[in-house]
Amino acid sequence: MKGMNAWLFVQTDEIPSAIKPYRSFQKERKLEDNDFAGAVFEGKFYAPDNFKALETMPTRAEVYAKMLGALQSPAINLVSTLQAPAIEVIMVLKAYVKKLEDESNNA
């Protein structure tokens, strides 16, 4: 570790939100050339080239939202499929009732 060093300890899984203030500091001070030499996350070392993977990681809330959307989609399709025949029966019954009403009005 030569030159200027800074250590960032994050006690959260929300790495992108923890790094955001540092990135703002870098831009304010025009220190974009001084970047992370690496990172360790869950026991794995990330070299500077791989550090962007940590920075662009989705938040826990985003992961949950994607999972919920993936789980809801098949259920919504199933309900739509089950409702389709019922809607068709209702439409046929409505047409039959209308036909009966028209016939009784014409008679």
PDB file of N, CA and C in Angstrom:
ATOM      1  N   MET A   1       0.850  -1.172   0.000  1.00  0.00           N
ATOM      2  CA  MET A   1       0.000   0.000   0.000  1.00  0.00           C
ATOM      3  C   MET A   1       0.898   1.237   0.000  1.00  0.00           C
ATOM      4  N   LYS A   2       1.135   1.764  -1.143  1.00  0.00           N
ATOM      5  CA  LYS A   2       1.952   2.960  -1.279  1.00  0.00           C
ATOM      6  C   LYS A   2       1.059   4.169  -1.492  1.00  0.00           C
ATOM      7  N   GLY A   3       1.557   5.319  -1.139  1.00  0.00           N
ATOM      8  CA  GLY A   3       0.820   6.548  -1.370  1.00  0.00           C
ATOM      9  C   GLY A   3      -0.328   6.727  -0.402  1.00  0.00           C
ATOM     10  N   MET A   4      -1.302   7.530  -0.821  1.00  0.00           N
ATOM     11  CA  MET A   4      -2.443   7.841   0.026  1.00  0.00           C
ATOM     12  C   MET A   4      -3.355   6.612   0.136  1.00  0.00           C
ATOM     13  N   ASN A   5      -3.780   6.315   1.356  1.00  0.00           N
ATOM     14  CA  ASN A   5      -4.663   5.175   1.593  1.00  0.00           C
ATOM     15  C   ASN A   5      -5.888   5.616   2.382  1.00  0.00           C
ATOM     16  N   ALA A   6      -6.970   5.000   2.072  1.00  0.00           N
ATOM     17  CA  ALA A   6      -8.190   5.211   2.837  1.00  0.00           C
ATOM     18  C   ALA A   6      -8.857   3.852   2.983  1.00  0.00           C
ATOM     19  N   TRP A   7      -9.422   3.635   4.151  1.00  0.00           N
ATOM     20  CA  TRP A   7     -10.108   2.368   4.418  1.00  0.00           C
ATOM     21  C   TRP A   7     -11.574   2.667   4.653  1.00  0.00           C
ATOM     22  N   LEU A   8     -12.415   1.871   4.084  1.00  0.00           N
ATOM     23  CA  LEU A   8     -13.850   2.035   4.235  1.00  0.00           C
ATOM     24  C   LEU A   8     -14.401   0.731   4.788  1.00  0.00           C
ATOM     25  N   PHE A   9     -14.913   0.796   6.004  1.00  0.00           N
ATOM     26  CA  PHE A   9     -15.508  -0.384   6.635  1.00  0.00           C
ATOM     27  C   PHE A   9     -17.021  -0.233   6.597  1.00  0.00           C
ATOM     28  N   VAL A  10     -17.674  -1.214   6.046  1.00  0.00           N
ATOM     29  CA  VAL A  10     -19.123  -1.164   5.884  1.00  0.00           C
ATOM     30  C   VAL A  10     -19.717  -2.339   6.638  1.00  0.00           C
ATOM     31  N   GLN A  11     -20.640  -2.050   7.535  1.00  0.00           N
ATOM     32  CA  GLN A  11     -21.293  -3.103   8.315  1.00  0.00           C
ATOM     33  C   GLN A  11     -22.722  -3.302   7.832  1.00  0.00           C
ATOM     34  N   THR A  12     -22.876  -3.435   6.538  1.00  0.00           N
ATOM     35  CA  THR A  12     -24.198  -3.606   5.958  1.00  0.00           C
ATOM     36  C   THR A  12     -24.074  -4.351   4.643  1.00  0.00           C
ATOM     37  N   ASP A  13     -25.168  -4.932   4.197  1.00  0.00           N
ATOM     38  CA  ASP A  13     -25.179  -5.578   2.889  1.00  0.00           C
ATOM     39  C   ASP A  13     -25.455  -4.569   1.784  1.00  0.00           C
ATOM     40  N   GLU A  14     -25.824  -3.371   2.172  1.00  0.00           N
ATOM     41  CA  GLU A  14     -26.174  -2.329   1.206  1.00  0.00           C
ATOM     42  C   GLU A  14     -24.913  -1.574   0.772  1.00  0.00           C
ATOM     43  N   ILE A  15     -24.038  -2.250   0.087  1.00  0.00           N
ATOM     44  CA  ILE A  15     -22.746  -1.670  -0.298  1.00  0.00           C
ATOM     45  C   ILE A  15     -22.901  -0.448  -1.201  1.00  0.00           C
ATOM     46  N   PRO A  16     -23.746  -0.496  -2.233  1.00  0.00           N
ATOM     47  CA  PRO A  16     -23.845   0.697  -3.095  1.00  0.00           C
ATOM     48  C   PRO A  16     -24.223   1.961  -2.329  1.00  0.00           C
ATOM     49  N   SER A  17     -25.167   1.854  -1.393  1.00  0.00           N
ATOM     50  CA  SER A  17     -25.563   3.050  -0.642  1.00  0.00           C
ATOM     51  C   SER A  17     -24.465   3.486   0.324  1.00  0.00           C
ATOM     52  N   ALA A  18     -23.624   2.561   0.756  1.00  0.00           N
ATOM     53  CA  ALA A  18     -22.512   2.924   1.641  1.00  0.00           C
ATOM     54  C   ALA A  18     -21.386   3.602   0.870  1.00  0.00           C
ATOM     55  N   ILE A  19     -21.218   3.247  -0.396  1.00  0.00           N
ATOM     56  CA  ILE A  19     -20.129   3.806  -1.201  1.00  0.00           C
ATOM     57  C   ILE A  19     -20.508   5.157  -1.796  1.00  0.00           C
ATOM     58  N   LYS A  20     -21.791   5.413  -1.948  1.00  0.00           N
ATOM     59  CA  LYS A  20     -22.263   6.648  -2.584  1.00  0.00           C
ATOM     60  C   LYS A  20     -21.671   7.916  -1.960  1.00  0.00           C
ATOM     61  N   PRO A  21     -21.661   8.066  -0.629  1.00  0.00           N
ATOM     62  CA  PRO A  21     -21.055   9.282  -0.055  1.00  0.00           C
ATOM     63  C   PRO A  21     -19.568   9.420  -0.398  1.00  0.00           C
ATOM     64  N   TYR A  22     -18.854   8.295  -0.460  1.00  0.00           N
ATOM     65  CA  TYR A  22     -17.437   8.349  -0.823  1.00  0.00           C
ATOM     66  C   TYR A  22     -17.269   8.819  -2.264  1.00  0.00           C
ATOM     67  N   ARG A  23     -18.122   8.321  -3.150  1.00  0.00           N
ATOM     68  CA  ARG A  23     -18.051   8.740  -4.555  1.00  0.00           C
ATOM     69  C   ARG A  23     -18.339  10.244  -4.675  1.00  0.00           C
ATOM     70  N   SER A  24     -19.269  10.747  -3.905  1.00  0.00           N
ATOM     71  CA  SER A  24     -19.555  12.189  -3.911  1.00  0.00           C
ATOM     72  C   SER A  24     -18.339  12.971  -3.430  1.00  0.00           C
ATOM     73  N   PHE A  25     -17.697  12.479  -2.372  1.00  0.00           N
ATOM     74  CA  PHE A  25     -16.485  13.110  -1.845  1.00  0.00           C
ATOM     75  C   PHE A  25     -15.400  13.124  -2.917  1.00  0.00           C
ATOM     76  N   GLN A  26     -15.245  12.009  -3.633  1.00  0.00           N
ATOM     77  CA  GLN A  26     -14.244  11.932  -4.703  1.00  0.00           C
ATOM     78  C   GLN A  26     -14.489  13.012  -5.752  1.00  0.00           C
ATOM     79  N   LYS A  27     -15.747  13.170  -6.159  1.00  0.00           N
ATOM     80  CA  LYS A  27     -16.057  14.155  -7.198  1.00  0.00           C
ATOM     81  C   LYS A  27     -15.838  15.581  -6.705  1.00  0.00           C
ATOM     82  N   GLU A  28     -16.241  15.862  -5.460  1.00  0.00           N
ATOM     83  CA  GLU A  28     -16.060  17.203  -4.901  1.00  0.00           C
ATOM     84  C   GLU A  28     -14.595  17.587  -4.835  1.00  0.00           C
ATOM     85  N   ARG A  29     -13.764  16.651  -4.415  1.00  0.00           N
ATOM     86  CA  ARG A  29     -12.326  16.917  -4.224  1.00  0.00           C
ATOM     87  C   ARG A  29     -11.499  16.612  -5.470  1.00  0.00           C
ATOM     88  N   LYS A  30     -12.165  16.208  -6.536  1.00  0.00           N
ATOM     89  CA  LYS A  30     -11.478  15.850  -7.788  1.00  0.00           C
ATOM     90  C   LYS A  30     -10.427  14.768  -7.546  1.00  0.00           C
ATOM     91  N   LEU A  31     -10.859  13.721  -6.868  1.00  0.00           N
ATOM     92  CA  LEU A  31      -9.974  12.604  -6.533  1.00  0.00           C
ATOM     93  C   LEU A  31     -10.354  11.330  -7.285  1.00  0.00           C
ATOM     94  N   GLU A  32     -10.913  11.467  -8.486  1.00  0.00           N
ATOM     95  CA  GLU A  32     -11.361  10.292  -9.221  1.00  0.00           C
ATOM     96  C   GLU A  32     -10.221   9.325  -9.529  1.00  0.00           C
ATOM     97  N   ASP A  33      -8.984   9.848  -9.628  1.00  0.00           N
ATOM     98  CA  ASP A  33      -7.837   8.975  -9.901  1.00  0.00           C
ATOM     99  C   ASP A  33      -7.491   8.108  -8.693  1.00  0.00           C
ATOM    100  N   ASN A  34      -7.847   8.561  -7.498  1.00  0.00           N
ATOM    101  CA  ASN A  34      -7.594   7.784  -6.283  1.00  0.00           C
ATOM    102  C   ASN A  34      -8.809   6.903  -6.031  1.00  0.00           C
ATOM    103  N   ASP A  35      -8.703   5.664  -6.433  1.00  0.00           N
ATOM    104  CA  ASP A  35      -9.842   4.767  -6.300  1.00  0.00           C
ATOM    105  C   ASP A  35      -9.460   3.605  -5.402  1.00  0.00           C
ATOM    106  N   PHE A  36     -10.406   2.755  -5.150  1.00  0.00           N
ATOM    107  CA  PHE A  36     -10.184   1.612  -4.283  1.00  0.00           C
ATOM    108  C   PHE A  36      -9.149   0.667  -4.895  1.00  0.00           C
ATOM    109  N   ALA A  37      -8.292   0.139  -4.030  1.00  0.00           N
ATOM    110  CA  ALA A  37      -7.306  -0.850  -4.475  1.00  0.00           C
ATOM    111  C   ALA A  37      -7.920  -2.241  -4.466  1.00  0.00           C
ATOM    112  N   GLY A  38      -9.065  -2.366  -3.885  1.00  0.00           N
ATOM    113  CA  GLY A  38      -9.757  -3.648  -3.832  1.00  0.00           C
ATOM    114  C   GLY A  38     -10.748  -3.647  -2.697  1.00  0.00           C
ATOM    115  N   ALA A  39     -11.423  -4.768  -2.562  1.00  0.00           N
ATOM    116  CA  ALA A  39     -12.416  -4.896  -1.499  1.00  0.00           C
ATOM    117  C   ALA A  39     -12.528  -6.355  -1.102  1.00  0.00           C
ATOM    118  N   VAL A  40     -12.969  -6.563   0.122  1.00  0.00           N
ATOM    119  CA  VAL A  40     -13.258  -7.913   0.596  1.00  0.00           C
ATOM    120  C   VAL A  40     -14.717  -7.911   1.021  1.00  0.00           C
ATOM    121  N   PHE A  41     -15.469  -8.821   0.436  1.00  0.00           N
ATOM    122  CA  PHE A  41     -16.884  -8.936   0.758  1.00  0.00           C
ATOM    123  C   PHE A  41     -17.207 -10.408   0.914  1.00  0.00           C
ATOM    124  N   GLU A  42     -17.733 -10.752   2.082  1.00  0.00           N
ATOM    125  CA  GLU A  42     -18.073 -12.123   2.426  1.00  0.00           C
ATOM    126  C   GLU A  42     -16.912 -13.077   2.150  1.00  0.00           C
ATOM    127  N   GLY A  43     -15.721 -12.634   2.533  1.00  0.00           N
ATOM    128  CA  GLY A  43     -14.536 -13.480   2.437  1.00  0.00           C
ATOM    129  C   GLY A  43     -13.917 -13.567   1.064  1.00  0.00           C
ATOM    130  N   LYS A  44     -14.447 -12.860   0.084  1.00  0.00           N
ATOM    131  CA  LYS A  44     -13.907 -12.891  -1.276  1.00  0.00           C
ATOM    132  C   LYS A  44     -13.266 -11.554  -1.601  1.00  0.00           C
ATOM    133  N   PHE A  45     -12.052 -11.585  -2.169  1.00  0.00           N
ATOM    134  CA  PHE A  45     -11.351 -10.364  -2.557  1.00  0.00           C
ATOM    135  C   PHE A  45     -11.814  -9.931  -3.942  1.00  0.00           C
ATOM    136  N   TYR A  46     -12.090  -8.636  -4.069  1.00  0.00           N
ATOM    137  CA  TYR A  46     -12.477  -8.052  -5.343  1.00  0.00           C
ATOM    138  C   TYR A  46     -11.392  -7.070  -5.760  1.00  0.00           C
ATOM    139  N   ALA A  47     -10.745  -7.340  -6.878  1.00  0.00           N
ATOM    140  CA  ALA A  47      -9.721  -6.449  -7.423  1.00  0.00           C
ATOM    141  C   ALA A  47     -10.409  -5.181  -7.937  1.00  0.00           C
ATOM    142  N   PRO A  48      -9.618  -4.117  -8.196  1.00  0.00           N
ATOM    143  CA  PRO A  48     -10.226  -2.869  -8.674  1.00  0.00           C
ATOM    144  C   PRO A  48     -11.119  -3.060  -9.909  1.00  0.00           C
ATOM    145  N   ASP A  49     -10.731  -3.958 -10.810  1.00  0.00           N
ATOM    146  CA  ASP A  49     -11.540  -4.197 -12.007  1.00  0.00           C
ATOM    147  C   ASP A  49     -12.892  -4.813 -11.649  1.00  0.00           C
ATOM    148  N   ASN A  50     -12.919  -5.620 -10.607  1.00  0.00           N
ATOM    149  CA  ASN A  50     -14.142  -6.308 -10.205  1.00  0.00           C
ATOM    150  C   ASN A  50     -14.954  -5.514  -9.178  1.00  0.00           C
ATOM    151  N   PHE A  51     -14.404  -4.414  -8.724  1.00  0.00           N
ATOM    152  CA  PHE A  51     -15.066  -3.639  -7.673  1.00  0.00           C
ATOM    153  C   PHE A  51     -16.401  -3.077  -8.142  1.00  0.00           C
ATOM    154  N   LYS A  52     -16.512  -2.771  -9.432  1.00  0.00           N
ATOM    155  CA  LYS A  52     -17.771  -2.232  -9.966  1.00  0.00           C
ATOM    156  C   LYS A  52     -18.921  -3.214  -9.742  1.00  0.00           C
ATOM    157  N   ALA A  53     -18.626  -4.510  -9.701  1.00  0.00           N
ATOM    158  CA  ALA A  53     -19.668  -5.513  -9.453  1.00  0.00           C
ATOM    159  C   ALA A  53     -20.296  -5.290  -8.080  1.00  0.00           C
ATOM    160  N   LEU A  54     -19.478  -4.962  -7.099  1.00  0.00           N
ATOM    161  CA  LEU A  54     -20.008  -4.686  -5.763  1.00  0.00           C
ATOM    162  C   LEU A  54     -20.794  -3.381  -5.747  1.00  0.00           C
ATOM    163  N   GLU A  55     -20.279  -2.409  -6.477  1.00  0.00           N
ATOM    164  CA  GLU A  55     -20.895  -1.085  -6.478  1.00  0.00           C
ATOM    165  C   GLU A  55     -22.255  -1.075  -7.164  1.00  0.00           C
ATOM    166  N   THR A  56     -22.438  -1.945  -8.133  1.00  0.00           N
ATOM    167  CA  THR A  56     -23.686  -1.976  -8.881  1.00  0.00           C
ATOM    168  C   THR A  56     -24.616  -3.091  -8.406  1.00  0.00           C
ATOM    169  N   MET A  57     -24.249  -3.716  -7.311  1.00  0.00           N
ATOM    170  CA  MET A  57     -25.092  -4.772  -6.752  1.00  0.00           C
ATOM    171  C   MET A  57     -26.459  -4.200  -6.385  1.00  0.00           C
ATOM    172  N   PRO A  58     -27.531  -4.941  -6.668  1.00  0.00           N
ATOM    173  CA  PRO A  58     -28.845  -4.430  -6.267  1.00  0.00           C
ATOM    174  C   PRO A  58     -28.995  -4.461  -4.745  1.00  0.00           C
ATOM    175  N   THR A  59     -29.812  -3.581  -4.229  1.00  0.00           N
ATOM    176  CA  THR A  59     -30.052  -3.565  -2.787  1.00  0.00           C
ATOM    177  C   THR A  59     -30.929  -4.762  -2.418  1.00  0.00           C
ATOM    178  N   ARG A  60     -30.999  -5.030  -1.149  1.00  0.00           N
ATOM    179  CA  ARG A  60     -31.816  -6.145  -0.674  1.00  0.00           C
ATOM    180  C   ARG A  60     -33.281  -5.936  -1.074  1.00  0.00           C
ATOM    181  N   ALA A  61     -33.759  -4.701  -0.967  1.00  0.00           N
ATOM    182  CA  ALA A  61     -35.149  -4.399  -1.336  1.00  0.00           C
ATOM    183  C   ALA A  61     -35.392  -4.668  -2.822  1.00  0.00           C
ATOM    184  N   GLU A  62     -34.418  -4.313  -3.677  1.00  0.00           N
ATOM    185  CA  GLU A  62     -34.553  -4.572  -5.110  1.00  0.00           C
ATOM    186  C   GLU A  62     -34.592  -6.066  -5.410  1.00  0.00           C
ATOM    187  N   VAL A  63     -33.754  -6.831  -4.716  1.00  0.00           N
ATOM    188  CA  VAL A  63     -33.745  -8.288  -4.907  1.00  0.00           C
ATOM    189  C   VAL A  63     -35.080  -8.878  -4.481  1.00  0.00           C
ATOM    190  N   TYR A  64     -35.596  -8.443  -3.330  1.00  0.00           N
ATOM    191  CA  TYR A  64     -36.895  -8.933  -2.860  1.00  0.00           C
ATOM    192  C   TYR A  64     -38.005  -8.579  -3.849  1.00  0.00           C
ATOM    193  N   ALA A  65     -37.961  -7.370  -4.385  1.00  0.00           N
ATOM    194  CA  ALA A  65     -38.994  -6.942  -5.339  1.00  0.00           C
ATOM    195  C   ALA A  65     -38.949  -7.804  -6.603  1.00  0.00           C
ATOM    196  N   LYS A  66     -37.746  -8.096  -7.090  1.00  0.00           N
ATOM    197  CA  LYS A  66     -37.615  -8.942  -8.281  1.00  0.00           C
ATOM    198  C   LYS A  66     -38.115 -10.348  -8.003  1.00  0.00           C
ATOM    199  N   MET A  67     -37.773 -10.879  -6.832  1.00  0.00           N
ATOM    200  CA  MET A  67     -38.218 -12.228  -6.471  1.00  0.00           C
ATOM    201  C   MET A  67     -39.742 -12.268  -6.351  1.00  0.00           C
ATOM    202  N   LEU A  68     -40.315 -11.257  -5.713  1.00  0.00           N
ATOM    203  CA  LEU A  68     -41.764 -11.207  -5.552  1.00  0.00           C
ATOM    204  C   LEU A  68     -42.454 -11.118  -6.910  1.00  0.00           C
ATOM    205  N   GLY A  69     -41.912 -10.307  -7.793  1.00  0.00           N
ATOM    206  CA  GLY A  69     -42.475 -10.199  -9.142  1.00  0.00           C
ATOM    207  C   GLY A  69     -42.402 -11.526  -9.882  1.00  0.00           C
ATOM    208  N   ALA A  70     -41.275 -12.225  -9.732  1.00  0.00           N
ATOM    209  CA  ALA A  70     -41.129 -13.526 -10.398  1.00  0.00           C
ATOM    210  C   ALA A  70     -42.102 -14.545  -9.820  1.00  0.00           C
ATOM    211  N   LEU A  71     -42.350 -14.480  -8.521  1.00  0.00           N
ATOM    212  CA  LEU A  71     -43.282 -15.417  -7.894  1.00  0.00           C
ATOM    213  C   LEU A  71     -44.732 -15.080  -8.221  1.00  0.00           C
ATOM    214  N   GLN A  72     -45.043 -13.795  -8.353  1.00  0.00           N
ATOM    215  CA  GLN A  72     -46.419 -13.373  -8.615  1.00  0.00           C
ATOM    216  C   GLN A  72     -46.848 -13.661 -10.048  1.00  0.00           C
ATOM    217  N   SER A  73     -45.935 -13.582 -10.978  1.00  0.00           N
ATOM    218  CA  SER A  73     -46.278 -13.715 -12.386  1.00  0.00           C
ATOM    219  C   SER A  73     -46.992 -15.029 -12.708  1.00  0.00           C
ATOM    220  N   PRO A  74     -46.477 -16.202 -12.291  1.00  0.00           N
ATOM    221  CA  PRO A  74     -47.202 -17.439 -12.587  1.00  0.00           C
ATOM    222  C   PRO A  74     -48.578 -17.478 -11.922  1.00  0.00           C
ATOM    223  N   ALA A  75     -48.699 -16.953 -10.719  1.00  0.00           N
ATOM    224  CA  ALA A  75     -49.985 -16.951 -10.019  1.00  0.00           C
ATOM    225  C   ALA A  75     -50.994 -16.080 -10.761  1.00  0.00           C
ATOM    226  N   ILE A  76     -50.567 -14.932 -11.222  1.00  0.00           N
ATOM    227  CA  ILE A  76     -51.459 -14.034 -11.962  1.00  0.00           C
ATOM    228  C   ILE A  76     -51.911 -14.700 -13.260  1.00  0.00           C
ATOM    229  N   ASN A  77     -50.974 -15.369 -13.948  1.00  0.00           N
ATOM    230  CA  ASN A  77     -51.330 -16.065 -15.184  1.00  0.00           C
ATOM    231  C   ASN A  77     -52.321 -17.193 -14.912  1.00  0.00           C
ATOM    232  N   LEU A  78     -52.132 -17.911 -13.815  1.00  0.00           N
ATOM    233  CA  LEU A  78     -53.035 -19.000 -13.465  1.00  0.00           C
ATOM    234  C   LEU A  78     -54.437 -18.475 -13.192  1.00  0.00           C
ATOM    235  N   VAL A  79     -54.530 -17.409 -12.419  1.00  0.00           N
ATOM    236  CA  VAL A  79     -55.837 -16.827 -12.110  1.00  0.00           C
ATOM    237  C   VAL A  79     -56.510 -16.347 -13.394  1.00  0.00           C
ATOM    238  N   SER A  80     -55.758 -15.708 -14.270  1.00  0.00           N
ATOM    239  CA  SER A  80     -56.329 -15.241 -15.538  1.00  0.00           C
ATOM    240  C   SER A  80     -56.845 -16.418 -16.360  1.00  0.00           C
ATOM    241  N   THR A  81     -56.080 -17.496 -16.387  1.00  0.00           N
ATOM    242  CA  THR A  81     -56.487 -18.684 -17.143  1.00  0.00           C
ATOM    243  C   THR A  81     -57.742 -19.307 -16.549  1.00  0.00           C
ATOM    244  N   LEU A  82     -57.812 -19.350 -15.234  1.00  0.00           N
ATOM    245  CA  LEU A  82     -58.982 -19.931 -14.583  1.00  0.00           C
ATOM    246  C   LEU A  82     -60.216 -19.046 -14.754  1.00  0.00           C
ATOM    247  N   GLN A  83     -60.028 -17.745 -14.807  1.00  0.00           N
ATOM    248  CA  GLN A  83     -61.143 -16.819 -14.937  1.00  0.00           C
ATOM    249  C   GLN A  83     -61.683 -16.756 -16.360  1.00  0.00           C
ATOM    250  N   ALA A  84     -60.858 -17.039 -17.338  1.00  0.00           N
ATOM    251  CA  ALA A  84     -61.261 -16.899 -18.734  1.00  0.00           C
ATOM    252  C   ALA A  84     -62.504 -17.726 -19.065  1.00  0.00           C
ATOM    253  N   PRO A  85     -62.567 -19.018 -18.736  1.00  0.00           N
ATOM    254  CA  PRO A  85     -63.789 -19.774 -19.061  1.00  0.00           C
ATOM    255  C   PRO A  85     -65.024 -19.217 -18.346  1.00  0.00           C
ATOM    256  N   ALA A  86     -64.869 -18.788 -17.119  1.00  0.00           N
ATOM    257  CA  ALA A  86     -66.012 -18.232 -16.382  1.00  0.00           C
ATOM    258  C   ALA A  86     -66.522 -16.975 -17.069  1.00  0.00           C
ATOM    259  N   ILE A  87     -65.643 -16.144 -17.543  1.00  0.00           N
ATOM    260  CA  ILE A  87     -66.036 -14.911 -18.230  1.00  0.00           C
ATOM    261  C   ILE A  87     -66.769 -15.257 -19.520  1.00  0.00           C
ATOM    262  N   GLU A  88     -66.274 -16.284 -20.238  1.00  0.00           N
ATOM    263  CA  GLU A  88     -66.931 -16.688 -21.480  1.00  0.00           C
ATOM    264  C   GLU A  88     -68.346 -17.205 -21.200  1.00  0.00           C
ATOM    265  N   VAL A  89     -68.522 -17.997 -20.134  1.00  0.00           N
ATOM    266  CA  VAL A  89     -69.847 -18.502 -19.762  1.00  0.00           C
ATOM    267  C   VAL A  89     -70.782 -17.344 -19.437  1.00  0.00           C
ATOM    268  N   ILE A  90     -70.278 -16.367 -18.699  1.00  0.00           N
ATOM    269  CA  ILE A  90     -71.090 -15.198 -18.353  1.00  0.00           C
ATOM    270  C   ILE A  90     -71.505 -14.445 -19.603  1.00  0.00           C
ATOM    271  N   MET A  91     -70.584 -14.281 -20.536  1.00  0.00           N
ATOM    272  CA  MET A  91     -70.901 -13.570 -21.779  1.00  0.00           C
ATOM    273  C   MET A  91     -71.974 -14.319 -22.573  1.00  0.00           C
ATOM    274  N   VAL A  92     -71.873 -15.667 -22.638  1.00  0.00           N
ATOM    275  CA  VAL A  92     -72.877 -16.470 -23.338  1.00  0.00           C
ATOM    276  C   VAL A  92     -74.236 -16.326 -22.653  1.00  0.00           C
ATOM    277  N   LEU A  93     -74.233 -16.395 -21.310  1.00  0.00           N
ATOM    278  CA  LEU A  93     -75.485 -16.251 -20.570  1.00  0.00           C
ATOM    279  C   LEU A  93     -76.107 -14.872 -20.779  1.00  0.00           C
ATOM    280  N   LYS A  94     -75.270 -13.828 -20.787  1.00  0.00           N
ATOM    281  CA  LYS A  94     -75.781 -12.470 -21.028  1.00  0.00           C
ATOM    282  C   LYS A  94     -76.399 -12.381 -22.418  1.00  0.00           C
ATOM    283  N   ALA A  95     -75.737 -12.976 -23.408  1.00  0.00           N
ATOM    284  CA  ALA A  95     -76.263 -12.953 -24.777  1.00  0.00           C
ATOM    285  C   ALA A  95     -77.585 -13.705 -24.844  1.00  0.00           C
ATOM    286  N   TYR A  96     -77.683 -14.825 -24.133  1.00  0.00           N
ATOM    287  CA  TYR A  96     -78.922 -15.614 -24.124  1.00  0.00           C
ATOM    288  C   TYR A  96     -80.058 -14.832 -23.456  1.00  0.00           C
ATOM    289  N   VAL A  97     -79.755 -14.175 -22.338  1.00  0.00           N
ATOM    290  CA  VAL A  97     -80.761 -13.361 -21.646  1.00  0.00           C
ATOM    291  C   VAL A  97     -81.208 -12.233 -22.558  1.00  0.00           C
ATOM    292  N   LYS A  98     -80.269 -11.592 -23.228  1.00  0.00           N
ATOM    293  CA  LYS A  98     -80.625 -10.500 -24.136  1.00  0.00           C
ATOM    294  C   LYS A  98     -81.497 -11.015 -25.264  1.00  0.00           C
ATOM    295  N   LYS A  99     -81.165 -12.189 -25.791  1.00  0.00           N
ATOM    296  CA  LYS A  99     -81.968 -12.781 -26.865  1.00  0.00           C
ATOM    297  C   LYS A  99     -83.396 -13.056 -26.374  1.00  0.00           C
ATOM    298  N   LEU A 100     -83.498 -13.604 -25.158  1.00  0.00           N
ATOM    299  CA  LEU A 100     -84.831 -13.882 -24.587  1.00  0.00           C
ATOM    300  C   LEU A 100     -85.611 -12.587 -24.385  1.00  0.00           C
ATOM    301  N   GLU A 101     -84.933 -11.536 -23.919  1.00  0.00           N
ATOM    302  CA  GLU A 101     -85.604 -10.241 -23.719  1.00  0.00           C
ATOM    303  C   GLU A 101     -86.075  -9.674 -25.051  1.00  0.00           C
ATOM    304  N   ASP A 102     -85.215  -9.774 -26.056  1.00  0.00           N
ATOM    305  CA  ASP A 102     -85.600  -9.261 -27.388  1.00  0.00           C
ATOM    306  C   ASP A 102     -86.799 -10.022 -27.945  1.00  0.00           C
ATOM    307  N   GLU A 103     -86.781 -11.341 -27.762  1.00  0.00           N
ATOM    308  CA  GLU A 103     -87.895 -12.144 -28.251  1.00  0.00           C
ATOM    309  C   GLU A 103     -89.201 -11.802 -27.527  1.00  0.00           C
ATOM    310  N   SER A 104     -89.111 -11.583 -26.203  1.00  0.00           N
ATOM    311  CA  SER A 104     -90.328 -11.266 -25.430  1.00  0.00           C
ATOM    312  C   SER A 104     -90.826  -9.864 -25.786  1.00  0.00           C
ATOM    313  N   ASN A 105     -89.926  -8.935 -26.125  1.00  0.00           N
ATOM    314  CA  ASN A 105     -90.334  -7.587 -26.520  1.00  0.00           C
ATOM    315  C   ASN A 105     -90.974  -7.593 -27.905  1.00  0.00           C
ATOM    316  N   ASN A 106     -90.515  -8.459 -28.786  1.00  0.00           N
ATOM    317  CA  ASN A 106     -91.039  -8.540 -30.138  1.00  0.00           C
ATOM    318  C   ASN A 106     -92.375  -9.294 -30.185  1.00  0.00           C
ATOM    319  N   ALA A 107     -92.639 -10.080 -29.197  1.00  0.00           N
ATOM    320  CA  ALA A 107     -93.879 -10.879 -29.226  1.00  0.00           C
ATOM    321  C   ALA A 107     -95.079 -10.138 -28.784  1.00  0.00           C
TER     322      ALA A 107
END
